Amino acid sequence: MKPYKNISKIALVASLAAGLSLPVLSAETIKVGVLHSLSGTMAISETTLKDTILMLVEDQNEKGGVLGKQLEAVVVDPASNWPLFAEKARGLIEKDEVDVIFGSWTSVSRKSVLPVIEELDSVFFYPVQYEGEESSKNVFYTGAAPNQQAIPAVDYLMNDIGVERWVLAGTDYVYPRTTNKILKAYLKAKGVADSDIMVNYTPFGHSDWQTIVSDIKSFGSEGKSTAVVSTINGDANIPFYKELGNQNISASDIPVVAFSVGEEELSGLDTGPLVGHLAAWNYFMSVDAEENDEFIDKWVSFIGDEDRVTNDPMEAHYIGFNMWVKAVEKAGTTDSSAVQDAIIGVTTPNLSGGVSAMMPNHHITKPVLIGEIQSDGQFDIVWSTSGLIAGDAWSDFLPGSKDLISDWRNPLRCGNYNVKTAKCSGQNY
Amino acid sequence: MKYLTCILITISGLLFSLQSNADLASFDNTLDQLTTKKLSTKLEIIEQIINSQHPRTEFILNSILDGKVYYLKSNKNVLFANKEKNKYVTKSLLNDSPLGVYSKRKLKKVGINNKIRKKIEQALAVLYLYHADESVRLKAVKDKYDYVTQELFDVIGLLIKTEKSEDVRDAMKIAINIYLLEDSNPVKRINAIENLKDSLEPTVKTRLKKLINNDSDERVKLKASQALVEIQSRTDIFKTLEVIFFGASFGSVLILAAIGLAITFGVMGVINMAHGELIMLGAYTTYVVQLIMPSYIDISILVAIPAAFIVSGLVGILIQQGVIRHLHGRPLETLLATFGVSLVLQQTVRSIFTPLNRAVESPEWMSGALEINGILSLTWNRLYIILFCLVVFAALVLVLKKTSLGLQVRAVSQDRDMARAMGVRSNWVDIMTFGLGSGVAGIAGVALSQLTNVGPNLGQSYIIDSFMVVVFGGVGNLWGTLISGFGLGIINKFIEPWAGAVLAKVLILIFIILFIQKRPRGLFPQKGRSAGG
């Protein structure tokens, strides 16, 4: 068995190194950077992802590490402060000399680290669903692109539930705005009239939902089946659902399908008024699969809490981490450009029983699942795509991006190649 | 709808004795099929259960709705399970006989989707038409407005004769008339419109619109549009009332958050950036109180009010004694220092309670809404908070106007040196005032825990609004705070529908900036010598 061989090798190296100086010892580990906020607004979501990476690192080390070396996680706290993300990323790469970084949640934090990662040519894994319209040489997007979450969810509502009127409600920042732009274009292409679409934006952390819920109620009482597509982010969701419950709007009247509400968000919440509302993700904790049961067992024992839940971005990190390990083993080195080349086409099992692959546009293939919230804070899967969907970096429904493709293989090597003008315009963010 | 008659019979208990053992066995089989993963099959099985004349139908359907029906992964037996301390205690769905205790991983829930949920709710609504409780009957009738069929029409026609409650009878009349809107006889249709023209139910509105667009008879169309105009004008009145209610409730939240600040900032002149965190501590106190007394959720919130007052008040006094006292007369340093304190408090809470939001359950008496009519319904939690806000305000005014502490506070705030010369212990008064203001912030936290997330960032989102209300109302004037809070709340809610929540906030801020330019001392400036200082 290979792992045992590796362990003995490491033991040998370690004992040798112990006799020498400390720097040599640290040179024998591969460093993995973790760039998730542990304080501030985003700590609520990102702390879990830091723990996920720590668990995966520990697990990999038990299997003998990578390339015969142990992994060492370097954790920093960018404190939900977007410019600090860039600073901390630079520190990780230049000072701590990490070979890969797993991090970020919000799009704005990703946009903040992007120039640094590209300048220093590192490898960065981003685990959260996002608005697309980006493909960097150095970033691997393991969360869902809009065509892996928003569009299938709308299809489900339209075809299976028969929804005719749409409320697109979101928090006022880049992800909801772009997603709603795509969805509006998509709905119109499907023949939905302008008067049947209501778009609404609210500030971060909005807590007074009375007027908006009342508007949704009257918008939905026109006799046509109505649904809310929610890109409301983070904390604002809880008062929103509470208000829906208080104004007696149940999921069978006006279902809400959310793209940012997962098991983790529901765990701090009285789920009574939410039962039956929907969420679209690529993974739910309730997925029936061997890998998932194993992952949950590992997670629960790592964190030491029977009641801790797993969620979609955790799965994204699981996939991303394993892909990186495979790519490093394939390349035989942690050198970033070698890893960037090697990782395209790498496949690893995801947690829903399938096998995900890294596409040439640095997005991955994933199934799309729709779940209904249950009283225990879990989701029951009511619909799923028949196969895996490949992430599309550039939406086909936006005029600015429908001619763009991304392919980081030879000979194209371009993140935004325009098929009409046959030009690569370079990254623009 | 065949099952309706069946259920009728079930209710009256006629068939109980006729059920053979063979039927029971097959019913058991039907139940076990609930383990299927295909939701369309599940729907069929639910229909079979509804159509069965089994006496346990209501119990089974309710248990499925509540998510308490599970099956054993090992042998796929369907059973009822209730979570008790991380373990699931199970019993038979058919006869309540206990079936053992299992861990979470051994069981799998019989999940349902909205389609099935709706089907079950519809079936139960028919059962509930006979319920002993008046409010349950009323809800059952209202749930049926959109789904009145010939059979249901007949049943309601029978029931209305024996119905004792007037509310339920009115609702039944509406249901009957909604059905009659589609009668083949135009005279009956016109009659139905006449009977419905006082109703504000959304269903009536959509049905009338349908008539206006599709009806073959011109007289019916005319009558329908007349009725609709009438309904519309009444709807508009109630919509305006609703907006005012929304504004008042939003305003009362602002007042609650700001009123503690009105004391510390307004009366003492201390800029306390940690005020929001004192609110947050109050919310966390509510959470802790609820943890301590989990079986008394309904009264835990009442216990939390004094507890939060004490906790936040003590922390406030600590801040005052430890930091603010040493920075007397240096507002800029006070601002920075208290901002630092606010960060310390946030991170402390994050370390103790984790960064995740904590769930504070709402007591039964605070959830749901008071339904005035089909358009206007006032949510209970908001109603209580408006009331609570007024009570807190009245209590504070009384303390400041009628007690000796209040007299001393006012004396110190107007002229510290003179007050001291008259024998007022100004240091002690500072402590009490700050404690009072902070304690009130804690009480605000109890109220906010019912509306929003209890998390480390709770305070941050209210600090700006609090300062806004106090400055707009006039520093040092409690009545100014009250009026500016309600005023800003209502203006905000009138702007929001056409400008959106983001722009409404911006417009309010611009308005206040302009207002402060004109009247730098706010709505109700403090008069007298202290105003200059």
mmCIF file of N, CA, C and O in Angstrom, chain B residues 279-290 349-350 353-358 360 445 449 454-458:
data_model
loop_
_atom_site.group_PDB
_atom_site.id
_atom_site.type_symbol
_atom_site.label_atom_id
_atom_site.label_comp_id
_atom_site.label_asym_id
_atom_site.label_seq_id
_atom_site.Cartn_x
_atom_site.Cartn_y
_atom_site.Cartn_z
ATOM 1 N N ILE B 279 -27.870 46.844 22.820
ATOM 2 C CA ILE B 279 -29.110 46.264 22.295
ATOM 3 C C ILE B 279 -28.889 44.770 22.022
ATOM 4 O O ILE B 279 -29.698 43.919 22.394
ATOM 5 N N MET B 280 -27.755 44.482 21.370
ATOM 6 C CA MET B 280 -27.439 43.089 21.046
ATOM 7 C C MET B 280 -27.363 42.234 22.304
ATOM 8 O O MET B 280 -27.865 41.111 22.336
ATOM 9 N N LEU B 281 -26.746 42.785 23.374
ATOM 10 C CA LEU B 281 -26.655 42.018 24.617
ATOM 11 C C LEU B 281 -28.053 41.693 25.150
ATOM 12 O O LEU B 281 -28.296 40.599 25.652
ATOM 13 N N GLY B 282 -28.965 42.652 25.016
ATOM 14 C CA GLY B 282 -30.337 42.404 25.443
ATOM 15 C C GLY B 282 -30.959 41.252 24.670
ATOM 16 O O GLY B 282 -31.634 40.385 25.238
ATOM 17 N N ALA B 283 -30.700 41.221 23.351
ATOM 18 C CA ALA B 283 -31.246 40.147 22.527
ATOM 19 C C ALA B 283 -30.656 38.806 22.937
ATOM 20 O O ALA B 283 -31.365 37.796 23.024
ATOM 21 N N TYR B 284 -29.347 38.795 23.211
ATOM 22 C CA TYR B 284 -28.717 37.537 23.637
ATOM 23 C C TYR B 284 -29.233 37.098 25.005
ATOM 24 O O TYR B 284 -29.355 35.913 25.286
ATOM 25 N N THR B 285 -29.535 38.094 25.867
ATOM 26 C CA THR B 285 -30.105 37.733 27.165
ATOM 27 C C THR B 285 -31.425 36.993 26.963
ATOM 28 O O THR B 285 -31.698 35.995 27.626
ATOM 29 N N THR B 286 -32.223 37.483 26.017
ATOM 30 C CA THR B 286 -33.484 36.801 25.714
ATOM 31 C C THR B 286 -33.220 35.354 25.336
ATOM 32 O O THR B 286 -33.914 34.427 25.770
ATOM 33 N N TYR B 287 -32.190 35.174 24.514
ATOM 34 C CA TYR B 287 -31.838 33.824 24.070
ATOM 35 C C TYR B 287 -31.438 32.954 25.253
ATOM 36 O O TYR B 287 -31.903 31.811 25.380
ATOM 37 N N VAL B 288 -30.603 33.506 26.132
ATOM 38 C CA VAL B 288 -30.126 32.714 27.272
ATOM 39 C C VAL B 288 -31.291 32.374 28.196
ATOM 40 O O VAL B 288 -31.424 31.233 28.657
ATOM 41 N N VAL B 289 -32.161 33.363 28.447
ATOM 42 C CA VAL B 289 -33.318 33.104 29.301
ATOM 43 C C VAL B 289 -34.146 31.964 28.710
ATOM 44 O O VAL B 289 -34.612 31.073 29.413
ATOM 45 N N GLN B 290 -34.270 31.988 27.388
ATOM 46 C CA GLN B 290 -35.052 30.935 26.739
ATOM 47 C C GLN B 290 -34.378 29.566 26.889
ATOM 48 O O GLN B 290 -35.042 28.553 27.007
ATOM 49 N N VAL B 349 -18.991 38.273 22.079
ATOM 50 C CA VAL B 349 -20.206 37.496 21.835
ATOM 51 C C VAL B 349 -19.936 36.413 20.801
ATOM 52 O O VAL B 349 -20.385 35.277 20.919
ATOM 53 N N ARG B 350 -19.128 36.783 19.784
ATOM 54 C CA ARG B 350 -18.814 35.819 18.732
ATOM 55 C C ARG B 350 -18.045 34.635 19.321
ATOM 56 O O ARG B 350 -18.253 33.491 18.930
ATOM 57 N N PHE B 353 -20.773 32.714 21.804
ATOM 58 C CA PHE B 353 -21.966 32.107 21.208
ATOM 59 C C PHE B 353 -21.743 31.641 19.768
ATOM 60 O O PHE B 353 -22.703 31.293 19.099
ATOM 61 N N THR B 354 -20.520 31.659 19.266
ATOM 62 C CA THR B 354 -20.200 31.396 17.855
ATOM 63 C C THR B 354 -20.783 32.495 16.958
ATOM 64 O O THR B 354 -21.712 33.193 17.366
ATOM 65 N N PRO B 355 -20.228 32.672 15.758
ATOM 66 C CA PRO B 355 -20.751 33.742 14.892
ATOM 67 C C PRO B 355 -22.132 33.437 14.326
ATOM 68 O O PRO B 355 -22.750 34.291 13.712
ATOM 69 N N LEU B 356 -22.615 32.208 14.525
ATOM 70 C CA LEU B 356 -23.917 31.860 13.957
ATOM 71 C C LEU B 356 -25.038 32.591 14.694
ATOM 72 O O LEU B 356 -24.929 32.876 15.870
ATOM 73 N N ASN B 357 -26.110 32.841 13.940
ATOM 74 C CA ASN B 357 -27.273 33.444 14.576
ATOM 75 C C ASN B 357 -27.900 32.461 15.543
ATOM 76 O O ASN B 357 -27.890 31.262 15.306
ATOM 77 N N ARG B 358 -28.438 32.987 16.611
ATOM 78 C CA ARG B 358 -29.141 32.136 17.571
ATOM 79 C C ARG B 358 -30.639 32.245 17.316
ATOM 80 O O ARG B 358 -31.136 33.306 16.977
ATOM 81 N N VAL B 360 -34.203 32.613 18.492
ATOM 82 C CA VAL B 360 -35.084 32.960 19.604
ATOM 83 C C VAL B 360 -36.493 32.655 19.137
ATOM 84 O O VAL B 360 -36.960 33.206 18.148
ATOM 85 N N GLY B 445 -33.446 45.309 22.829
ATOM 86 C CA GLY B 445 -32.920 44.050 22.297
ATOM 87 C C GLY B 445 -33.922 42.918 22.431
ATOM 88 O O GLY B 445 -34.043 42.081 21.540
ATOM 89 N N SER B 449 -35.309 40.893 19.213
ATOM 90 C CA SER B 449 -35.089 39.452 19.059
ATOM 91 C C SER B 449 -36.315 38.787 18.442
ATOM 92 O O SER B 449 -36.230 37.695 17.892
ATOM 93 N N VAL B 454 -30.777 37.222 15.918
ATOM 94 C CA VAL B 454 -29.947 37.471 17.081
ATOM 95 C C VAL B 454 -28.547 36.992 16.732
ATOM 96 O O VAL B 454 -28.272 35.803 16.719
ATOM 97 N N GLY B 455 -27.697 37.929 16.388
ATOM 98 C CA GLY B 455 -26.332 37.598 16.003
ATOM 99 C C GLY B 455 -25.412 38.716 16.448
ATOM 100 O O GLY B 455 -25.887 39.762 16.894
ATOM 101 N N PRO B 456 -24.103 38.511 16.322
ATOM 102 C CA PRO B 456 -23.159 39.522 16.808
ATOM 103 C C PRO B 456 -23.308 40.876 16.100
ATOM 104 O O PRO B 456 -22.907 41.891 16.642
ATOM 105 N N ASN B 457 -23.868 40.890 14.896
ATOM 106 C CA ASN B 457 -23.938 42.147 14.154
ATOM 107 C C ASN B 457 -25.244 42.893 14.353
ATOM 108 O O ASN B 457 -25.492 43.891 13.707
ATOM 109 N N LEU B 458 -26.091 42.359 15.217
ATOM 110 C CA LEU B 458 -27.413 42.962 15.416
ATOM 111 C C LEU B 458 -27.317 44.457 15.706
ATOM 112 O O LEU B 458 -28.026 45.256 15.113
#
